[in-house]
Structures are given as structure tokens and as C-alpha cells.
Amino acid sequence: MTNHFNKYLQYKKSVDEILSNSVKKQIPETLYDPLKYVLNSGGKRIRPILIMISCEAAGGKPGDALNAGVAIEMLHNFTLVHDDIMDNADTRRGNPAVHKKWNDNVAILTGDHLIGMAYSYLLKTKSDRLDEIVKTFTEGIIEVCEGQSFDKEYEDRKDVTLDEYMMMISKKTAKMLETSAVVGALIGNGSNELVENVRNYAANIGLAFQIQDDLLDITADETEFGKKTGGDLVEGKKTYLLIKALEAVTDEKDKIKILNIVNKTGLSPDDTAAISEIKNIYIKYGVIDSALKEIKKYTELAYRNLNNLPDGENKESLRWFAEMLMGRSF
């Protein structure tokens, strides 16, 4: 495992160096200062790493996928900058969000520019399959935007089903991981069978990752998780747990407490007692157990696809990546 982690650090360092030096222009300051701010704000670089190790799993060299890794990180940052505007978020990675440090117009333009920069790096990729790579990347952008639109739509709906929720996170969360894995496998010139196995591996890990994120919001230690417990409840956010609870709860008083969140009329940020009550309702009706079963199901599906790949170090890198992602406390 140490070798895989060292590889991760090495690849992350390469991506960080390119990102930090990617903005050469100074004027207009209202465009290039925010771009530098975003690209130097840190991050785990999960998606670039997945591109590079997927390239290796397909028999390619990780360096061949470096520019595509930078591109996917720029694309990811575009989604964060624009999401923060839509959510009116104050901070991102512990720093003021772009729209708070500057304004909404600056943040919109910063996000737009990041897409352009992403394509400029993607097109530096040397591959006979560049058409497929660009198509995959573009489809990823479209689906992520669809996922965000569904997410915002669901905020105003009180009847979101689990099937709808799973569809939404497959676009908003899992699609970016899927795009990363497929782009990497294409750069490595993997067979169609390998590309599909890597695609399904990443898509299933993405679903497990998001459900686990929902679960950690209510169960994780605040110090380890780095977020306030019950943040999703405070926002009235439609998560796997909240939607499942809406289906499972039978007691009228418990039902009202859940409906208060769905209707966005309950839970102040300081109401730790109410957050604790909802957690107990989740436990009482098996909602937490249900989430754990779903996480296990999608993780096992991911590993099943991984098992179809040739044995070796590169396959183990993908297994390590999944274990790292799902074993997180962040």
C-alpha cells in the first residue's frame, strides 16, 4: 500500500506543478487573479490520479495522461466555482468562495474560463484516439450539468424518489469519476472490453462514494470529517438517508420531523438536539443500515468489474484507489 500511496503523491505533485504554473497572463486582473486563486487552492486531485492509473491499467504511460489529468481537475474546479454561486456557499476548502471574495460575475467568468483551459490541456494529449477522448470528456460535462440541474430541481420538490436520487448522483458525482477512468483507459489505448470494465468500476465507486458522503454527514466525527455533523439536514438537502427515511418512517411524530426537513422548515445549525433526534430516527428505521448495504453493493460491483482486468500492479493501483476513496474520513 505504501508504494501506491507514494505513486499517488508523485502524480499529485506533477498535477499541482502544472496547475500552479498554468496561468501566465496578468491582465485583466479580475479574470486571472481568481483563476490563480482557484488553481492554487489545493485539493486531493482524485480525478487526475484516476486518469493516470487508468491509463497505466490499459498499458499506457502515466505521463501520457498528465495533461488530461490537469484538464479534468480544471473541469472539476469549474463545477465547484459555479456550484458555490448556486448554493450561495461562503467557503471552499477553508477559504472564501470565489463569488464571496470577488462577486458572482467574476465567479461565473472564472468558471467559464476554466472550461476553456481544460480543453486546451486536454488537446495536448498525444493519442490516436483523441476523438474518443474529447467526446468522452464533453459528454462528462453535459451530464454533470444535468446532474446539478436535477439537484437544484429536487430542492423544491417534496416527492423525490430513491430512483430519481440515484439517477441524479450518477450524473453529478459518479460521472466525473467515470469520465476520468475512461479517458485514462483510452489514452492507454485499452481494448473496448477493458474500457467498459474501467467505466463500470468507476461509475459504481462514484455511487458508493456519494452515498457514503451522505452517511458520513450524520455519523462521522466532526474533527476527522472536517464538516459540522448534520450539515445536510440543516440545508434540507435531499440525501439517500433523508429520502429513505421518508419511505420507511411510520410513526406520525417521527414522520413530521422528517417532513419538516423536506419542507425546509426545521433544523437550525445550532439545534444539535434535533440533529441527534433525526440520527436516532435513521437508526430506528434501519436507514443507516440500508445506506451501508448500498455502499457495500456498489463497491462490490466495482470490484467485480476490476476483477475482469489483467492481474498485476496496475490493477492493484485501481483497487488501492477504491479502498482509499471508500476508507476516507474526509
Short mmCIF file of C-alpha atoms in Angstrom, two decimals:
data_model
loop_
_atom_site.label_atom_id
_atom_site.label_comp_id
_atom_site.label_asym_id
_atom_site.label_seq_id
_atom_site.Cartn_x
_atom_site.Cartn_y
_atom_site.Cartn_z
CA MET A 1 0.00 0.00 0.00
CA THR A 2 2.93 2.35 0.67
CA ASN A 3 4.03 2.06 -2.97
CA HIS A 4 0.56 3.00 -4.19
CA PHE A 5 0.41 5.98 -1.83
CA ASN A 6 3.85 7.14 -2.95
CA LYS A 7 2.69 6.88 -6.55
CA TYR A 8 -0.36 8.98 -5.66
CA LEU A 9 1.86 11.66 -4.08
CA GLN A 10 4.16 11.66 -7.09
CA TYR A 11 1.30 12.04 -9.59
CA LYS A 12 -0.40 14.66 -7.40
CA LYS A 13 2.81 16.70 -7.27
CA SER A 14 3.06 16.64 -11.08
CA VAL A 15 -0.53 17.83 -11.45
CA ASP A 16 -0.09 20.52 -8.79
CA GLU A 17 3.01 21.90 -10.50
CA ILE A 18 1.25 22.28 -13.85
CA LEU A 19 -1.84 23.82 -12.26
CA SER A 20 0.18 26.36 -10.30
CA ASN A 21 2.01 27.47 -13.46
CA SER A 22 -0.92 27.28 -15.87
CA VAL A 23 -1.96 30.94 -15.63
CA LYS A 24 0.67 33.11 -17.29
CA LYS A 25 -1.32 36.26 -18.05
CA GLN A 26 -1.82 39.04 -15.51
CA ILE A 27 -4.40 41.28 -17.18
CA PRO A 28 -7.31 41.59 -16.69
CA GLU A 29 -6.68 41.06 -13.00
CA THR A 30 -10.39 40.38 -12.38
CA LEU A 31 -10.06 37.25 -14.51
CA TYR A 32 -6.57 35.97 -13.87
CA ASP A 33 -6.30 36.64 -10.12
CA PRO A 34 -9.37 34.47 -9.37
CA LEU A 35 -8.07 31.75 -11.72
CA LYS A 36 -4.76 31.63 -9.84
CA TYR A 37 -6.68 31.64 -6.56
CA VAL A 38 -8.76 28.62 -7.60
CA LEU A 39 -5.95 26.60 -9.15
CA ASN A 40 -3.68 27.10 -6.13
CA SER A 41 -6.36 26.39 -3.52
CA GLY A 42 -5.39 22.75 -3.03
CA GLY A 43 -7.43 19.60 -3.39
CA LYS A 44 -6.84 15.87 -3.31
CA ARG A 45 -6.61 15.59 -7.13
CA ILE A 46 -8.66 12.39 -7.05
CA ARG A 47 -9.82 12.64 -10.65
CA PRO A 48 -6.39 13.30 -12.23
CA ILE A 49 -4.94 10.38 -10.28
CA LEU A 50 -7.72 8.13 -11.57
CA ILE A 51 -6.96 9.19 -15.15
CA MET A 52 -3.28 8.36 -14.73
CA ILE A 53 -3.69 4.98 -13.04
CA SER A 54 -6.44 4.01 -15.51
CA CYS A 55 -4.01 4.82 -18.31
CA GLU A 56 -1.47 2.50 -16.66
CA ALA A 57 -4.09 -0.22 -16.24
CA ALA A 58 -4.66 -0.07 -20.01
CA GLY A 59 -0.95 -0.49 -20.67
CA GLY A 60 -0.04 3.17 -21.17
CA LYS A 61 2.44 5.51 -19.52
CA PRO A 62 1.06 7.77 -16.77
CA GLY A 63 2.94 10.76 -18.17
CA ASP A 64 0.91 10.46 -21.37
CA ALA A 65 -2.22 11.15 -19.31
CA LEU A 66 -0.84 14.07 -17.29
CA ASN A 67 -2.31 16.86 -19.44
CA ALA A 68 -5.69 15.12 -19.42
CA GLY A 69 -5.40 14.86 -15.64
CA VAL A 70 -4.82 18.62 -15.42
CA ALA A 71 -7.81 19.12 -17.74
CA ILE A 72 -10.17 17.06 -15.57
CA GLU A 73 -9.05 18.94 -12.45
CA MET A 74 -9.77 22.26 -14.18
CA LEU A 75 -13.17 20.93 -15.16
CA HIS A 76 -13.81 19.80 -11.58
CA ASN A 77 -12.90 23.26 -10.30
CA PHE A 78 -15.29 24.83 -12.82
CA THR A 79 -18.13 22.81 -11.27
CA LEU A 80 -17.10 23.88 -7.76
CA VAL A 81 -16.93 27.59 -8.60
CA HIS A 82 -20.36 27.56 -10.25
CA ASP A 83 -21.91 25.26 -7.60
CA ASP A 84 -20.80 27.68 -4.88
CA ILE A 85 -22.66 30.50 -6.62
CA MET A 86 -25.85 28.42 -6.92
CA ASP A 87 -25.61 27.23 -3.31
CA ASN A 88 -24.52 30.65 -2.03
CA ALA A 89 -21.68 28.88 -0.22
CA ASP A 90 -19.38 31.07 1.88
CA THR A 91 -16.26 28.92 1.74
CA ARG A 92 -14.47 26.33 -0.35
CA ARG A 93 -11.55 24.30 1.03
CA GLY A 94 -11.43 26.56 4.06
CA ASN A 95 -11.10 29.77 2.04
CA PRO A 96 -13.69 32.31 0.86
CA ALA A 97 -15.55 31.08 -2.22
CA VAL A 98 -14.72 32.98 -5.41
CA HIS A 99 -18.11 34.68 -5.59
CA LYS A 100 -17.67 35.88 -1.98
CA LYS A 101 -14.07 37.06 -2.37
CA TRP A 102 -14.95 38.87 -5.62
CA ASN A 103 -18.55 38.71 -6.90
CA ASP A 104 -20.95 36.50 -8.87
CA ASN A 105 -19.95 37.92 -12.26
CA VAL A 106 -16.26 37.27 -11.63
CA ALA A 107 -17.01 33.74 -10.44
CA ILE A 108 -19.16 32.93 -13.49
CA LEU A 109 -16.43 34.12 -15.84
CA THR A 110 -13.78 32.25 -13.85
CA GLY A 111 -15.73 29.01 -14.24
CA ASP A 112 -16.26 29.64 -17.95
CA HIS A 113 -12.56 30.26 -18.45
CA LEU A 114 -11.69 27.05 -16.59
CA ILE A 115 -13.63 25.05 -19.20
CA GLY A 116 -11.59 26.70 -21.96
CA MET A 117 -8.36 25.98 -20.12
CA ALA A 118 -9.46 22.39 -19.55
CA TYR A 119 -9.87 21.81 -23.29
CA SER A 120 -6.56 23.49 -24.05
CA TYR A 121 -4.79 20.93 -21.84
CA LEU A 122 -6.90 18.00 -22.97
CA LEU A 123 -5.98 18.72 -26.60
CA LYS A 124 -2.28 18.48 -25.72
CA THR A 125 -2.83 14.74 -25.25
CA LYS A 126 -0.95 12.63 -27.78
CA SER A 127 -3.22 9.77 -28.80
CA ASP A 128 -4.67 8.19 -31.91
CA ARG A 129 -7.96 8.06 -30.00
CA LEU A 130 -8.22 11.80 -29.32
CA ASP A 131 -11.67 11.98 -30.90
CA GLU A 132 -12.98 9.39 -28.42
CA ILE A 133 -11.22 11.16 -25.56
CA VAL A 134 -12.70 14.57 -26.40
CA LYS A 135 -16.16 13.02 -26.91
CA THR A 136 -15.99 11.30 -23.51
CA PHE A 137 -14.81 14.50 -21.81
CA THR A 138 -17.57 16.56 -23.44
CA GLU A 139 -20.29 14.06 -22.55
CA GLY A 140 -18.99 14.21 -18.97
CA ILE A 141 -19.50 18.00 -18.85
CA ILE A 142 -23.04 17.69 -20.23
CA GLU A 143 -24.06 15.01 -17.71
CA VAL A 144 -22.53 16.83 -14.75
CA CYS A 145 -24.55 19.92 -15.70
CA GLU A 146 -27.66 17.75 -15.98
CA GLY A 147 -26.94 16.28 -12.55
CA GLN A 148 -26.56 19.72 -10.99
CA SER A 149 -29.80 20.84 -12.61
CA PHE A 150 -31.66 17.83 -11.19
CA ASP A 151 -30.09 18.50 -7.79
CA LYS A 152 -31.34 22.10 -7.80
CA GLU A 153 -34.76 20.98 -9.08
CA TYR A 154 -35.05 18.44 -6.26
CA GLU A 155 -34.50 21.19 -3.67
CA ASP A 156 -38.01 22.47 -4.42
CA ARG A 157 -39.66 19.07 -4.71
CA LYS A 158 -41.08 17.15 -1.78
CA ASP A 159 -41.61 13.85 -3.59
CA VAL A 160 -38.14 12.86 -4.81
CA THR A 161 -37.79 9.08 -5.06
CA LEU A 162 -34.69 6.98 -4.43
CA ASP A 163 -34.57 6.06 -8.12
CA GLU A 164 -34.51 9.74 -9.04
CA TYR A 165 -31.84 10.42 -6.45
CA MET A 166 -29.64 7.60 -7.75
CA MET A 167 -30.04 8.90 -11.29
CA MET A 168 -29.03 12.38 -10.14
CA ILE A 169 -25.87 11.28 -8.31
CA SER A 170 -24.91 9.02 -11.21
CA LYS A 171 -24.67 12.23 -13.26
CA LYS A 172 -23.45 14.76 -10.71
CA THR A 173 -20.93 12.68 -8.75
CA ALA A 174 -20.23 9.35 -10.42
CA LYS A 175 -19.99 10.68 -13.98
CA MET A 176 -16.84 12.67 -13.29
CA LEU A 177 -15.08 9.61 -11.92
CA GLU A 178 -16.37 7.53 -14.83
CA THR A 179 -15.13 10.16 -17.30
CA SER A 180 -11.71 10.18 -15.63
CA ALA A 181 -11.36 6.40 -15.80
CA VAL A 182 -12.49 6.13 -19.42
CA VAL A 183 -10.29 8.99 -20.62
CA GLY A 184 -7.30 7.37 -18.91
CA ALA A 185 -8.04 3.95 -20.39
CA LEU A 186 -8.42 5.47 -23.87
CA ILE A 187 -5.10 7.30 -23.58
CA GLY A 188 -3.54 3.96 -22.60
CA ASN A 189 -5.16 2.51 -25.75
CA GLY A 190 -7.06 -0.14 -23.81
CA SER A 191 -9.33 -2.62 -25.53
CA ASN A 192 -13.05 -1.87 -25.70
CA GLU A 193 -13.63 -4.55 -23.07
CA LEU A 194 -11.08 -3.02 -20.72
CA VAL A 195 -12.51 0.47 -21.23
CA GLU A 196 -16.01 -0.77 -20.34
CA ASN A 197 -14.78 -2.57 -17.23
CA VAL A 198 -12.93 0.53 -16.07
CA ARG A 199 -16.00 2.66 -16.86
CA ASN A 200 -18.30 0.46 -14.75
CA TYR A 201 -15.73 0.20 -11.97
CA ALA A 202 -15.53 3.99 -11.65
CA ALA A 203 -19.28 4.58 -12.04
CA ASN A 204 -20.07 2.15 -9.20
CA ILE A 205 -17.36 3.55 -6.95
CA GLY A 206 -18.81 7.00 -7.61
CA LEU A 207 -22.26 5.91 -6.43
CA ALA A 208 -20.82 4.25 -3.32
CA PHE A 209 -18.74 7.37 -2.65
CA GLN A 210 -21.76 9.71 -2.72
CA ILE A 211 -23.94 7.51 -0.51
CA GLN A 212 -21.05 7.24 1.92
CA ASP A 213 -20.72 11.04 1.85
CA ASP A 214 -24.40 11.27 2.79
CA LEU A 215 -23.82 8.78 5.61
CA LEU A 216 -20.70 10.48 6.94
CA ASP A 217 -22.62 13.75 7.25
CA ILE A 218 -24.63 12.25 10.11
CA THR A 219 -22.26 9.61 11.52
CA ALA A 220 -18.69 10.90 11.17
CA ASP A 221 -16.64 12.59 13.85
CA GLU A 222 -16.62 16.34 13.13
CA THR A 223 -12.89 16.64 13.78
CA GLU A 224 -11.99 13.86 11.35
CA PHE A 225 -14.63 14.69 8.72
CA GLY A 226 -13.84 18.40 8.74
CA LYS A 227 -17.53 19.33 8.48
CA LYS A 228 -20.26 20.03 11.01
CA THR A 229 -22.36 16.96 11.77
CA GLY A 230 -25.80 17.15 10.18
CA GLY A 231 -24.92 19.85 7.65
CA ASP A 232 -27.14 18.20 5.04
CA LEU A 233 -30.06 18.21 7.48
CA VAL A 234 -29.59 21.89 8.22
CA GLU A 235 -29.72 22.65 4.48
CA GLY A 236 -32.75 20.39 3.96
CA LYS A 237 -30.71 18.55 1.38
CA LYS A 238 -32.23 15.51 -0.32
CA THR A 239 -29.81 12.71 0.52
CA TYR A 240 -30.08 8.94 0.33
CA LEU A 241 -30.80 8.85 4.07
CA LEU A 242 -33.49 11.52 4.07
CA ILE A 243 -35.35 10.04 1.09
CA LYS A 244 -35.10 6.53 2.54
CA ALA A 245 -36.40 7.79 5.88
CA LEU A 246 -39.36 9.41 4.16
CA GLU A 247 -40.23 5.99 2.71
CA ALA A 248 -39.53 3.97 5.87
CA VAL A 249 -40.86 6.05 8.79
CA THR A 250 -44.30 5.00 10.05
CA ASP A 251 -44.71 6.80 13.40
CA GLU A 252 -46.58 10.09 12.88
CA LYS A 253 -44.33 12.19 15.16
CA ASP A 254 -41.19 10.85 13.50
CA LYS A 255 -42.76 11.46 10.09
CA ILE A 256 -43.42 15.11 10.93
CA LYS A 257 -39.79 15.61 11.96
CA ILE A 258 -38.60 14.23 8.64
CA LEU A 259 -41.17 16.26 6.69
CA ASN A 260 -40.01 19.43 8.46
CA ILE A 261 -36.60 18.94 6.86
CA VAL A 262 -38.05 18.07 3.46
CA ASN A 263 -40.16 21.24 3.64
CA LYS A 264 -37.11 23.22 4.79
CA THR A 265 -38.87 24.41 7.91
CA GLY A 266 -36.78 22.66 10.56
CA LEU A 267 -33.26 22.41 11.92
CA SER A 268 -31.23 25.42 12.78
CA PRO A 269 -27.42 24.96 12.56
CA ASP A 270 -27.19 25.11 16.35
CA ASP A 271 -30.02 22.66 17.02
CA THR A 272 -27.79 19.69 17.87
CA ALA A 273 -30.64 18.01 19.77
CA ALA A 274 -32.81 17.91 16.63
CA ILE A 275 -29.90 16.58 14.56
CA SER A 276 -29.42 13.86 17.18
CA GLU A 277 -33.15 13.06 17.05
CA ILE A 278 -33.02 12.60 13.26
CA LYS A 279 -29.98 10.38 13.60
CA ASN A 280 -31.88 8.23 16.09
CA ILE A 281 -34.81 8.01 13.66
CA TYR A 282 -32.40 6.87 10.95
CA ILE A 283 -31.11 4.16 13.30
CA LYS A 284 -34.61 3.17 14.48
CA TYR A 285 -35.92 2.55 10.95
CA GLY A 286 -32.79 0.92 9.57
CA VAL A 287 -31.90 3.84 7.30
CA ILE A 288 -28.23 3.80 8.25
CA ASP A 289 -28.07 0.03 7.76
CA SER A 290 -29.72 0.47 4.36
CA ALA A 291 -27.12 3.05 3.34
CA LEU A 292 -24.32 0.72 4.45
CA LYS A 293 -25.80 -2.10 2.36
CA GLU A 294 -25.99 0.16 -0.71
CA ILE A 295 -22.39 1.26 -0.24
CA LYS A 296 -21.33 -2.38 0.01
CA LYS A 297 -23.40 -3.32 -3.06
CA TYR A 298 -21.89 -0.68 -5.33
CA THR A 299 -18.38 -1.26 -4.00
CA GLU A 300 -18.69 -4.98 -4.74
CA LEU A 301 -19.98 -4.22 -8.24
CA ALA A 302 -16.93 -2.02 -8.80
CA TYR A 303 -14.58 -4.78 -7.66
CA ARG A 304 -16.37 -7.28 -9.88
CA ASN A 305 -15.50 -5.14 -12.90
CA LEU A 306 -11.98 -4.69 -11.60
CA ASN A 307 -11.58 -8.47 -11.38
CA ASN A 308 -12.03 -8.64 -15.15
CA LEU A 309 -8.77 -6.73 -15.67
CA PRO A 310 -5.41 -8.49 -16.08
CA ASP A 311 -3.68 -9.23 -12.77
CA GLY A 312 -0.72 -7.07 -11.84
CA GLU A 313 0.48 -3.89 -10.18
CA ASN A 314 -1.69 -1.58 -12.28
CA LYS A 315 -4.88 -3.45 -11.41
CA GLU A 316 -3.88 -3.24 -7.75
CA SER A 317 -3.44 0.52 -8.10
CA LEU A 318 -7.11 0.79 -9.07
CA ARG A 319 -8.08 -1.43 -6.14
CA TRP A 320 -5.99 0.76 -3.81
CA PHE A 321 -7.67 3.88 -5.25
CA ALA A 322 -11.12 2.49 -4.45
CA GLU A 323 -10.06 1.48 -0.94
CA MET A 324 -8.51 4.89 -0.36
CA LEU A 325 -11.65 6.66 -1.57
CA MET A 326 -14.05 4.50 0.42
CA GLY A 327 -11.91 4.28 3.53
CA ARG A 328 -11.72 8.04 3.86
CA SER A 329 -12.65 10.06 6.89
CA PHE A 330 -12.52 13.28 4.82
#
